[in-house]
Amino acid sequence: MPDLSDYRARIDEIDGQITRLLERRMQVVEGIARYKLEKGMPVLQPEREAQVIEKQVARLENPENAGAIRGLYAEIMRSSRQTQIKLIGQDKDEPLPEIRDWVEHPRAAYPGVPGSFSEQAALDFFGDSAQISHFDQFEQVCQAVKAGEVDYGVLPIENSSTGAVTDSYDLLDRYELYIVGEQLVKIEQHLMALPGTRLEEIREVYSHAQGIAQSSVFLKQHPEWRVVPYLNTAISAKMVRDSGDRTRAAIAAERAARLYGLEILQRNVNFSRNNNTRFVIVSRHPMARPGADKASVSFTLENRVGTLSQVLSCFAAHGINMSRIESRPIAGKPWEYDFYADFEGAMELDRIREALSQARQDTRMLRLLGIYRKAAHEEA
Protein backbone atom coordinates (compact mmCIF):
# COMPACT_ATOMS: atom_id res chain seq x y z
CA MET A 1 0.00 0.00 0.00
CA PRO A 2 1.45 3.43 -0.94
CA ASP A 3 2.47 5.64 1.95
CA LEU A 4 2.05 9.44 2.22
CA SER A 5 5.39 10.13 0.49
CA ASP A 6 4.23 8.10 -2.51
CA TYR A 7 1.02 10.15 -2.80
CA ARG A 8 2.98 13.39 -2.46
CA ALA A 9 5.39 12.30 -5.21
CA ARG A 10 2.46 11.66 -7.53
CA ILE A 11 0.99 15.08 -6.64
CA ASP A 12 4.34 16.75 -7.39
CA GLU A 13 4.48 15.07 -10.79
CA ILE A 14 0.94 16.20 -11.67
CA ASP A 15 1.63 19.73 -10.41
CA GLY A 16 4.68 19.89 -12.65
CA GLN A 17 2.54 19.03 -15.67
CA ILE A 18 -0.06 21.66 -14.66
CA THR A 19 2.65 24.30 -14.29
CA ARG A 20 4.12 23.59 -17.74
CA LEU A 21 0.63 23.70 -19.28
CA LEU A 22 -0.17 26.97 -17.53
CA GLU A 23 3.03 28.50 -18.89
CA ARG A 24 2.00 27.42 -22.40
CA ARG A 25 -1.44 28.91 -21.79
CA MET A 26 0.02 32.26 -20.72
CA GLN A 27 2.12 32.36 -23.90
CA VAL A 28 -1.10 32.02 -25.91
CA VAL A 29 -2.70 34.73 -23.72
CA GLU A 30 0.08 37.11 -24.76
CA GLY A 31 -0.82 36.46 -28.40
CA ILE A 32 -4.47 37.16 -27.60
CA ALA A 33 -3.45 40.44 -25.96
CA ARG A 34 -1.59 41.56 -29.09
CA TYR A 35 -4.60 40.64 -31.25
CA LYS A 36 -6.99 42.61 -29.02
CA LEU A 37 -4.66 45.59 -29.10
CA GLU A 38 -4.54 45.51 -32.90
CA LYS A 39 -8.33 45.20 -33.21
CA GLY A 40 -9.11 47.70 -30.43
CA MET A 41 -10.95 45.06 -28.39
CA PRO A 42 -11.46 45.30 -24.62
CA VAL A 43 -9.61 42.88 -22.37
CA LEU A 44 -12.68 41.82 -20.41
CA GLN A 45 -14.91 39.38 -22.31
CA PRO A 46 -17.36 38.09 -19.64
CA GLU A 47 -19.34 35.84 -21.99
CA ARG A 48 -16.19 34.15 -23.29
CA GLU A 49 -14.86 33.61 -19.76
CA ALA A 50 -18.14 31.99 -18.71
CA GLN A 51 -18.06 29.72 -21.78
CA VAL A 52 -14.49 28.60 -21.02
CA ILE A 53 -15.35 27.72 -17.42
CA GLU A 54 -18.54 25.83 -18.28
CA LYS A 55 -16.77 23.94 -21.10
CA GLN A 56 -14.23 22.62 -18.59
CA VAL A 57 -16.96 21.70 -16.11
CA ALA A 58 -18.71 19.72 -18.86
CA ARG A 59 -15.52 17.70 -19.43
CA LEU A 60 -15.45 16.38 -15.88
CA GLU A 61 -15.91 12.68 -15.31
CA ASN A 62 -16.92 13.34 -11.68
CA PRO A 63 -19.44 16.27 -11.42
CA GLU A 64 -18.66 16.60 -7.71
CA ASN A 65 -15.47 18.39 -8.78
CA ALA A 66 -17.43 21.18 -10.51
CA GLY A 67 -16.93 23.67 -7.67
CA ALA A 68 -13.17 23.14 -7.61
CA ILE A 69 -12.90 23.51 -11.40
CA ARG A 70 -14.98 26.70 -11.44
CA GLY A 71 -12.82 28.20 -8.71
CA LEU A 72 -9.58 27.18 -10.45
CA TYR A 73 -10.61 28.57 -13.84
CA ALA A 74 -11.98 31.78 -12.33
CA GLU A 75 -8.48 32.40 -10.96
CA ILE A 76 -6.89 31.43 -14.28
CA MET A 77 -9.19 33.89 -16.07
CA ARG A 78 -8.25 36.58 -13.58
CA SER A 79 -4.50 36.00 -14.09
CA SER A 80 -4.99 36.04 -17.86
CA ARG A 81 -6.82 39.37 -17.67
CA GLN A 82 -4.07 40.92 -15.54
CA THR A 83 -1.42 39.75 -18.01
CA GLN A 84 -3.35 41.23 -20.95
CA ILE A 85 -3.92 44.51 -19.13
CA LYS A 86 -0.19 44.89 -18.45
CA LEU A 87 0.67 44.13 -22.08
CA ILE A 88 -1.83 46.41 -23.80
CA GLY A 89 -2.31 49.14 -21.22
CA GLN A 90 -6.04 48.87 -20.57
CA ASP A 91 -5.50 49.35 -16.86
CA LYS A 92 -8.64 50.38 -15.00
CA ASP A 93 -6.52 52.17 -12.43
CA GLU A 94 -7.75 55.60 -11.45
CA PRO A 95 -5.79 58.20 -9.49
CA LEU A 96 -6.80 58.79 -5.91
CA PRO A 97 -8.72 62.05 -5.54
CA GLU A 98 -6.75 65.01 -4.28
CA ILE A 99 -6.21 64.78 -0.53
CA ARG A 100 -6.99 68.07 1.22
CA ASP A 101 -5.81 69.34 4.59
CA TRP A 102 -8.15 69.37 7.57
CA VAL A 103 -10.07 72.63 7.94
CA GLU A 104 -9.25 74.52 11.12
CA HIS A 105 -12.26 76.06 12.93
CA PRO A 106 -14.69 74.57 10.39
CA ARG A 107 -18.42 74.94 9.85
CA ALA A 108 -20.25 71.67 10.51
CA ALA A 109 -23.89 70.60 10.27
CA TYR A 110 -25.99 67.72 11.56
CA PRO A 111 -29.57 66.53 10.82
CA GLY A 112 -32.25 67.22 13.41
CA VAL A 113 -32.49 69.79 16.17
CA PRO A 114 -30.63 70.40 19.43
CA GLY A 115 -30.99 67.41 21.70
CA SER A 116 -30.55 64.82 18.93
CA PHE A 117 -27.93 62.08 18.95
CA SER A 118 -26.56 63.65 15.75
CA GLU A 119 -25.92 66.88 17.66
CA GLN A 120 -24.18 64.86 20.38
CA ALA A 121 -21.96 63.23 17.74
CA ALA A 122 -21.07 66.66 16.32
CA LEU A 123 -20.25 68.06 19.76
CA ASP A 124 -18.21 65.00 20.71
CA PHE A 125 -16.21 65.04 17.47
CA PHE A 126 -15.57 68.76 17.00
CA GLY A 127 -15.76 70.08 20.57
CA ASP A 128 -15.36 73.85 20.56
CA SER A 129 -13.38 73.91 17.31
CA ALA A 130 -16.39 74.16 14.95
CA GLN A 131 -19.33 76.42 14.27
CA ILE A 132 -22.17 73.88 14.38
CA SER A 133 -25.55 74.28 12.70
CA HIS A 134 -28.41 71.91 11.89
CA PHE A 135 -30.92 71.00 9.20
CA ASP A 136 -34.15 69.02 9.43
CA GLN A 137 -33.17 66.25 7.00
CA PHE A 138 -30.13 64.13 6.13
CA GLU A 139 -30.25 65.25 2.51
CA GLN A 140 -30.21 68.93 3.45
CA VAL A 141 -26.96 68.33 5.34
CA CYS A 142 -25.43 66.68 2.27
CA GLN A 143 -26.64 69.49 0.02
CA ALA A 144 -25.03 72.06 2.32
CA VAL A 145 -21.72 70.16 2.30
CA LYS A 146 -21.77 69.77 -1.49
CA ALA A 147 -22.57 73.47 -2.00
CA GLY A 148 -19.75 74.54 0.32
CA GLU A 149 -22.13 76.14 2.81
CA VAL A 150 -20.49 74.01 5.52
CA ASP A 151 -17.17 72.19 5.59
CA TYR A 152 -18.39 68.99 7.22
CA GLY A 153 -21.61 67.07 7.75
CA VAL A 154 -22.44 64.53 10.44
CA LEU A 155 -24.56 61.52 9.43
CA PRO A 156 -25.56 58.32 11.26
CA ILE A 157 -24.32 55.31 9.29
CA GLU A 158 -24.78 52.25 11.53
CA ASN A 159 -26.37 51.21 14.81
CA SER A 160 -24.99 48.28 16.77
CA SER A 161 -28.50 46.90 17.40
CA THR A 162 -30.45 47.67 14.23
CA GLY A 163 -27.77 47.78 11.52
CA ALA A 164 -27.06 50.17 8.67
CA VAL A 165 -28.73 53.52 8.15
CA THR A 166 -29.23 52.93 4.44
CA ASP A 167 -30.32 56.49 3.61
CA SER A 168 -26.86 57.74 4.54
CA TYR A 169 -25.14 55.28 2.18
CA ASP A 170 -27.38 56.38 -0.68
CA LEU A 171 -26.66 60.05 0.02
CA LEU A 172 -22.89 59.52 0.10
CA ASP A 173 -23.05 58.18 -3.45
CA ARG A 174 -25.65 60.65 -4.72
CA TYR A 175 -23.66 63.71 -3.59
CA GLU A 176 -20.20 62.13 -4.08
CA LEU A 177 -19.13 62.94 -0.54
CA TYR A 178 -16.16 61.46 1.34
CA ILE A 179 -15.92 60.05 4.84
CA VAL A 180 -13.19 61.91 6.74
CA GLY A 181 -13.90 60.80 10.32
CA GLU A 182 -16.25 58.89 12.56
CA GLN A 183 -17.73 59.19 16.03
CA LEU A 184 -19.48 56.63 18.26
CA VAL A 185 -22.35 57.76 20.47
CA LYS A 186 -23.85 55.57 23.19
CA ILE A 187 -27.60 55.43 22.63
CA GLU A 188 -30.05 55.50 25.53
CA GLN A 189 -33.63 55.98 24.39
CA HIS A 190 -36.30 57.25 26.79
CA LEU A 191 -40.07 57.63 26.54
CA MET A 192 -41.06 61.22 27.30
CA ALA A 193 -44.21 63.33 27.33
CA LEU A 194 -45.61 66.60 28.70
CA PRO A 195 -45.08 67.07 32.45
CA GLY A 196 -47.70 65.32 34.54
CA THR A 197 -48.69 62.88 31.79
CA ARG A 198 -49.49 59.34 32.93
CA LEU A 199 -48.43 56.30 30.92
CA GLU A 200 -52.06 55.19 30.46
CA GLU A 201 -52.88 58.50 28.74
CA ILE A 202 -50.50 57.84 25.85
CA ARG A 203 -52.08 57.04 22.46
CA GLU A 204 -49.34 57.97 19.97
CA VAL A 205 -45.54 57.60 20.12
CA TYR A 206 -43.20 59.49 17.76
CA SER A 207 -39.55 58.83 16.98
CA HIS A 208 -37.09 58.29 14.15
CA ALA A 209 -37.38 54.86 12.50
CA GLN A 210 -34.11 53.80 14.14
CA GLY A 211 -35.36 54.88 17.58
CA ILE A 212 -38.53 52.87 17.01
CA ALA A 213 -36.56 49.81 15.91
CA GLN A 214 -34.24 50.09 18.90
CA SER A 215 -37.29 50.25 21.23
CA SER A 216 -39.33 47.53 19.50
CA VAL A 217 -39.41 45.15 22.48
CA PHE A 218 -40.79 47.86 24.78
CA LEU A 219 -43.31 49.08 22.21
CA LYS A 220 -44.72 45.57 21.72
CA GLN A 221 -45.81 45.70 25.35
CA HIS A 222 -48.19 48.51 24.39
CA PRO A 223 -50.09 47.38 21.26
CA GLU A 224 -52.72 50.05 21.93
CA TRP A 225 -50.25 52.80 20.99
CA ARG A 226 -50.00 54.15 17.46
CA VAL A 227 -46.28 54.29 16.60
CA VAL A 228 -45.39 57.05 14.12
CA PRO A 229 -41.97 57.27 12.39
CA TYR A 230 -40.80 60.89 12.41
CA LEU A 231 -37.89 62.94 11.04
CA ASN A 232 -35.66 62.69 14.09
CA THR A 233 -35.78 61.69 17.75
CA ALA A 234 -35.23 65.25 19.01
CA ILE A 235 -37.65 66.72 16.45
CA SER A 236 -40.19 64.23 17.79
CA ALA A 237 -39.63 65.54 21.31
CA LYS A 238 -39.98 69.14 20.13
CA MET A 239 -43.19 68.29 18.25
CA VAL A 240 -44.70 66.71 21.39
CA ARG A 241 -43.82 69.83 23.36
CA ASP A 242 -45.25 72.16 20.71
CA SER A 243 -48.45 70.13 20.30
CA GLY A 244 -49.45 70.44 23.96
CA ASP A 245 -51.16 67.06 23.52
CA ARG A 246 -50.93 64.79 26.56
CA THR A 247 -51.82 61.73 24.45
CA ARG A 248 -48.55 62.05 22.52
CA ALA A 249 -45.11 60.85 23.58
CA ALA A 250 -41.66 60.74 21.99
CA ILE A 251 -38.73 58.38 22.18
CA ALA A 252 -35.52 60.41 22.35
CA ALA A 253 -32.41 61.21 24.37
CA GLU A 254 -32.45 62.57 27.92
CA ARG A 255 -30.96 65.84 26.67
CA ALA A 256 -33.98 66.32 24.40
CA ALA A 257 -36.29 65.95 27.40
CA ARG A 258 -34.36 68.67 29.25
CA LEU A 259 -34.23 71.02 26.26
CA TYR A 260 -37.95 70.74 25.47
CA GLY A 261 -39.31 70.56 28.98
CA LEU A 262 -40.62 67.00 28.79
CA GLU A 263 -40.89 64.43 31.55
CA ILE A 264 -39.34 60.99 31.14
CA LEU A 265 -42.04 58.36 31.73
CA GLN A 266 -39.85 55.31 31.08
CA ARG A 267 -36.06 55.21 30.94
CA ASN A 268 -33.92 53.03 28.68
CA VAL A 269 -36.67 51.68 26.44
CA ASN A 270 -34.09 50.47 23.89
CA PHE A 271 -33.81 46.68 24.08
CA SER A 272 -29.99 46.63 24.08
CA ARG A 273 -28.03 48.11 26.96
CA ASN A 274 -24.88 48.15 24.82
CA ASN A 275 -26.32 50.25 22.02
CA ASN A 276 -24.08 52.56 19.98
CA THR A 277 -24.57 54.50 16.77
CA ARG A 278 -21.64 55.17 14.48
CA PHE A 279 -21.72 58.58 12.84
CA VAL A 280 -19.52 59.55 9.90
CA ILE A 281 -18.06 62.98 9.26
CA VAL A 282 -18.40 63.79 5.55
CA SER A 283 -16.76 66.35 3.27
CA ARG A 284 -16.60 67.32 -0.40
CA HIS A 285 -12.97 66.17 -0.48
CA PRO A 286 -10.97 63.37 1.13
CA MET A 287 -8.93 64.70 4.04
CA ALA A 288 -5.49 63.86 5.36
CA ARG A 289 -5.46 63.07 9.07
CA PRO A 290 -2.45 61.57 10.89
CA GLY A 291 -3.00 58.08 12.25
CA ALA A 292 -5.61 57.01 9.69
CA ASP A 293 -6.36 53.32 10.27
CA LYS A 294 -9.67 52.80 8.48
CA ALA A 295 -10.96 53.03 4.91
CA SER A 296 -14.39 52.65 3.30
CA VAL A 297 -15.22 51.78 -0.31
CA SER A 298 -18.33 51.21 -2.40
CA PHE A 299 -18.32 48.88 -5.39
CA THR A 300 -20.47 46.99 -7.87
CA LEU A 301 -19.31 43.58 -9.02
CA GLU A 302 -18.94 42.01 -12.41
CA ASN A 303 -21.51 39.21 -12.62
CA ARG A 304 -19.03 36.33 -12.50
CA VAL A 305 -18.36 33.45 -10.13
CA GLY A 306 -16.05 34.30 -7.24
CA THR A 307 -15.72 38.04 -7.89
CA LEU A 308 -16.61 39.14 -4.33
CA SER A 309 -13.93 36.85 -2.90
CA GLN A 310 -11.41 38.10 -5.44
CA VAL A 311 -12.11 41.77 -4.70
CA LEU A 312 -11.78 41.28 -0.95
CA SER A 313 -8.60 39.26 -1.37
CA CYS A 314 -6.97 42.25 -3.11
CA PHE A 315 -7.25 44.20 0.13
CA ALA A 316 -6.21 41.26 2.31
CA ALA A 317 -3.08 40.78 0.20
CA HIS A 318 -2.03 44.34 1.11
CA GLY A 319 -2.56 43.84 4.85
CA ILE A 320 -5.93 45.61 4.85
CA ASN A 321 -8.50 43.63 6.82
CA MET A 322 -12.23 43.88 6.07
CA SER A 323 -14.18 44.70 9.24
CA ARG A 324 -17.66 45.13 7.77
CA ILE A 325 -19.59 44.69 4.52
CA GLU A 326 -23.08 45.85 3.58
CA SER A 327 -25.04 45.07 0.39
CA ARG A 328 -27.81 47.14 -1.20
CA PRO A 329 -30.04 46.01 -4.12
CA ILE A 330 -29.53 48.02 -7.33
CA ALA A 331 -32.81 49.62 -8.40
CA GLY A 332 -34.07 48.16 -11.69
CA LYS A 333 -31.51 45.33 -11.70
CA PRO A 334 -32.96 42.30 -9.88
CA TRP A 335 -30.45 40.24 -7.89
CA GLU A 336 -27.62 42.71 -8.47
CA TYR A 337 -26.12 44.64 -5.57
CA ASP A 338 -23.98 47.56 -4.55
CA PHE A 339 -21.53 46.75 -1.77
CA TYR A 340 -20.15 48.99 0.97
CA ALA A 341 -17.15 47.74 2.91
CA ASP A 342 -14.99 49.00 5.76
CA PHE A 343 -11.35 48.00 6.09
CA GLU A 344 -8.87 48.40 8.91
CA GLY A 345 -5.10 48.27 8.97
CA ALA A 346 -2.17 50.29 7.72
CA MET A 347 -3.63 52.98 5.48
CA GLU A 348 -0.60 54.26 3.60
CA LEU A 349 -1.71 55.84 0.32
CA ASP A 350 0.55 53.62 -1.83
CA ARG A 351 -0.89 50.51 -0.17
CA ILE A 352 -4.45 51.76 -0.75
CA ARG A 353 -3.68 52.71 -4.36
CA GLU A 354 -2.28 49.26 -5.17
CA ALA A 355 -5.21 47.44 -3.53
CA LEU A 356 -7.75 49.59 -5.37
CA SER A 357 -5.96 49.08 -8.68
CA GLN A 358 -6.14 45.30 -8.33
CA ALA A 359 -9.72 45.27 -7.04
CA ARG A 360 -10.95 47.37 -9.97
CA GLN A 361 -10.20 44.51 -12.37
CA ASP A 362 -13.20 42.61 -10.96
CA THR A 363 -15.63 45.48 -10.41
CA ARG A 364 -17.91 47.50 -12.63
CA MET A 365 -17.50 50.46 -10.30
CA LEU A 366 -15.29 51.02 -7.28
CA ARG A 367 -15.19 54.26 -5.32
CA LEU A 368 -13.00 55.14 -2.38
CA LEU A 369 -15.35 56.67 0.21
CA GLY A 370 -12.60 57.80 2.54
CA ILE A 371 -9.50 57.14 4.62
CA TYR A 372 -9.86 58.21 8.25
CA ARG A 373 -9.24 57.43 11.91
CA LYS A 374 -11.32 54.75 13.56
CA ALA A 375 -13.44 55.94 16.48
CA ALA A 376 -12.80 54.56 19.95
CA HIS A 377 -15.49 52.12 21.09
CA GLU A 378 -17.80 53.14 23.89
CA GLU A 379 -17.61 50.86 26.90
CA ALA A 380 -20.81 49.04 27.92
PDB file of N, CA and C in Angstrom, residues 53-54 56-57 60 64-79 81 304-307 309-310:
ATOM      1  N   ILE A  53     -15.182  28.417 -18.705  1.00  0.00           N
ATOM      2  CA  ILE A  53     -15.354  27.723 -17.421  1.00  0.00           C
ATOM      3  C   ILE A  53     -16.355  26.591 -17.554  1.00  0.00           C
ATOM      4  N   GLU A  54     -17.502  26.860 -18.185  1.00  0.00           N
ATOM      5  CA  GLU A  54     -18.537  25.829 -18.284  1.00  0.00           C
ATOM      6  C   GLU A  54     -18.101  24.692 -19.208  1.00  0.00           C
ATOM      7  N   GLN A  56     -15.076  23.489 -19.398  1.00  0.00           N
ATOM      8  CA  GLN A  56     -14.226  22.616 -18.587  1.00  0.00           C
ATOM      9  C   GLN A  56     -15.040  21.799 -17.587  1.00  0.00           C
ATOM     10  N   VAL A  57     -16.083  22.427 -17.037  1.00  0.00           N
ATOM     11  CA  VAL A  57     -16.964  21.699 -16.115  1.00  0.00           C
ATOM     12  C   VAL A  57     -17.627  20.528 -16.850  1.00  0.00           C
ATOM     13  N   LEU A  60     -15.729  17.149 -17.085  1.00  0.00           N
ATOM     14  CA  LEU A  60     -15.453  16.377 -15.875  1.00  0.00           C
ATOM     15  C   LEU A  60     -16.083  14.990 -15.944  1.00  0.00           C
ATOM     16  N   GLU A  64     -18.884  16.054  -9.045  1.00  0.00           N
ATOM     17  CA  GLU A  64     -18.660  16.601  -7.710  1.00  0.00           C
ATOM     18  C   GLU A  64     -17.460  17.545  -7.672  1.00  0.00           C
ATOM     19  N   ASN A  65     -16.628  17.500  -8.713  1.00  0.00           N
ATOM     20  CA  ASN A  65     -15.470  18.386  -8.781  1.00  0.00           C
ATOM     21  C   ASN A  65     -15.786  19.724  -9.459  1.00  0.00           C
ATOM     22  N   ALA A  66     -17.059  19.971  -9.768  1.00  0.00           N
ATOM     23  CA  ALA A  66     -17.428  21.179 -10.514  1.00  0.00           C
ATOM     24  C   ALA A  66     -17.031  22.449  -9.761  1.00  0.00           C
ATOM     25  N   GLY A  67     -17.259  22.474  -8.452  1.00  0.00           N
ATOM     26  CA  GLY A  67     -16.930  23.666  -7.667  1.00  0.00           C
ATOM     27  C   GLY A  67     -15.444  23.984  -7.708  1.00  0.00           C
ATOM     28  N   ALA A  68     -14.617  22.946  -7.583  1.00  0.00           N
ATOM     29  CA  ALA A  68     -13.170  23.144  -7.615  1.00  0.00           C
ATOM     30  C   ALA A  68     -12.715  23.651  -8.975  1.00  0.00           C
ATOM     31  N   ILE A  69     -13.290  23.097 -10.046  1.00  0.00           N
ATOM     32  CA  ILE A  69     -12.896  23.508 -11.395  1.00  0.00           C
ATOM     33  C   ILE A  69     -13.326  24.949 -11.665  1.00  0.00           C
ATOM     34  N   ARG A  70     -14.532  25.307 -11.237  1.00  0.00           N
ATOM     35  CA  ARG A  70     -14.985  26.696 -11.436  1.00  0.00           C
ATOM     36  C   ARG A  70     -14.061  27.670 -10.699  1.00  0.00           C
ATOM     37  N   GLY A  71     -13.709  27.329  -9.467  1.00  0.00           N
ATOM     38  CA  GLY A  71     -12.820  28.199  -8.715  1.00  0.00           C
ATOM     39  C   GLY A  71     -11.451  28.323  -9.357  1.00  0.00           C
ATOM     40  N   LEU A  72     -10.903  27.184  -9.822  1.00  0.00           N
ATOM     41  CA  LEU A  72      -9.584  27.181 -10.451  1.00  0.00           C
ATOM     42  C   LEU A  72      -9.584  28.039 -11.713  1.00  0.00           C
ATOM     43  N   TYR A  73     -10.602  27.834 -12.575  1.00  0.00           N
ATOM     44  CA  TYR A  73     -10.614  28.572 -13.835  1.00  0.00           C
ATOM     45  C   TYR A  73     -10.979  30.035 -13.654  1.00  0.00           C
ATOM     46  N   ALA A  74     -11.727  30.363 -12.622  1.00  0.00           N
ATOM     47  CA  ALA A  74     -11.985  31.775 -12.331  1.00  0.00           C
ATOM     48  C   ALA A  74     -10.676  32.489 -12.021  1.00  0.00           C
ATOM     49  N   GLU A  75      -9.785  31.811 -11.278  1.00  0.00           N
ATOM     50  CA  GLU A  75      -8.483  32.404 -10.959  1.00  0.00           C
ATOM     51  C   GLU A  75      -7.588  32.445 -12.201  1.00  0.00           C
ATOM     52  N   ILE A  76      -7.664  31.420 -13.036  1.00  0.00           N
ATOM     53  CA  ILE A  76      -6.890  31.435 -14.284  1.00  0.00           C
ATOM     54  C   ILE A  76      -7.348  32.592 -15.174  1.00  0.00           C
ATOM     55  N   MET A  77      -8.661  32.785 -15.265  1.00  0.00           N
ATOM     56  CA  MET A  77      -9.190  33.893 -16.068  1.00  0.00           C
ATOM     57  C   MET A  77      -8.699  35.231 -15.519  1.00  0.00           C
ATOM     58  N   ARG A  78      -8.696  35.343 -14.217  1.00  0.00           N
ATOM     59  CA  ARG A  78      -8.246  36.585 -13.578  1.00  0.00           C
ATOM     60  C   ARG A  78      -6.773  36.855 -13.912  1.00  0.00           C
ATOM     61  N   SER A  79      -5.930  35.839 -13.785  1.00  0.00           N
ATOM     62  CA  SER A  79      -4.502  36.001 -14.092  1.00  0.00           C
ATOM     63  C   SER A  79      -4.304  36.348 -15.562  1.00  0.00           C
ATOM     64  N   ARG A  81      -6.419  37.976 -17.486  1.00  0.00           N
ATOM     65  CA  ARG A  81      -6.820  39.369 -17.671  1.00  0.00           C
ATOM     66  C   ARG A  81      -5.714  40.326 -17.220  1.00  0.00           C
ATOM     67  N   ARG A 304     -19.787  37.540 -12.229  1.00  0.00           N
ATOM     68  CA  ARG A 304     -19.027  36.327 -12.496  1.00  0.00           C
ATOM     69  C   ARG A 304     -18.796  35.586 -11.188  1.00  0.00           C
ATOM     70  N   VAL A 305     -18.583  34.297 -11.308  1.00  0.00           N
ATOM     71  CA  VAL A 305     -18.360  33.454 -10.127  1.00  0.00           C
ATOM     72  C   VAL A 305     -17.102  33.904  -9.391  1.00  0.00           C
ATOM     73  N   GLY A 306     -17.215  34.062  -8.077  1.00  0.00           N
ATOM     74  CA  GLY A 306     -16.052  34.303  -7.240  1.00  0.00           C
ATOM     75  C   GLY A 306     -15.549  35.723  -7.197  1.00  0.00           C
ATOM     76  N   THR A 307     -16.274  36.683  -7.818  1.00  0.00           N
ATOM     77  CA  THR A 307     -15.722  38.041  -7.889  1.00  0.00           C
ATOM     78  C   THR A 307     -15.657  38.713  -6.518  1.00  0.00           C
ATOM     79  N   SER A 309     -15.110  37.384  -3.580  1.00  0.00           N
ATOM     80  CA  SER A 309     -13.931  36.853  -2.897  1.00  0.00           C
ATOM     81  C   SER A 309     -12.651  37.435  -3.486  1.00  0.00           C
ATOM     82  N   GLN A 310     -12.605  37.584  -4.794  1.00  0.00           N
ATOM     83  CA  GLN A 310     -11.405  38.101  -5.440  1.00  0.00           C
ATOM     84  C   GLN A 310     -11.168  39.563  -5.079  1.00  0.00           C
TER      85      GLN A 310
END
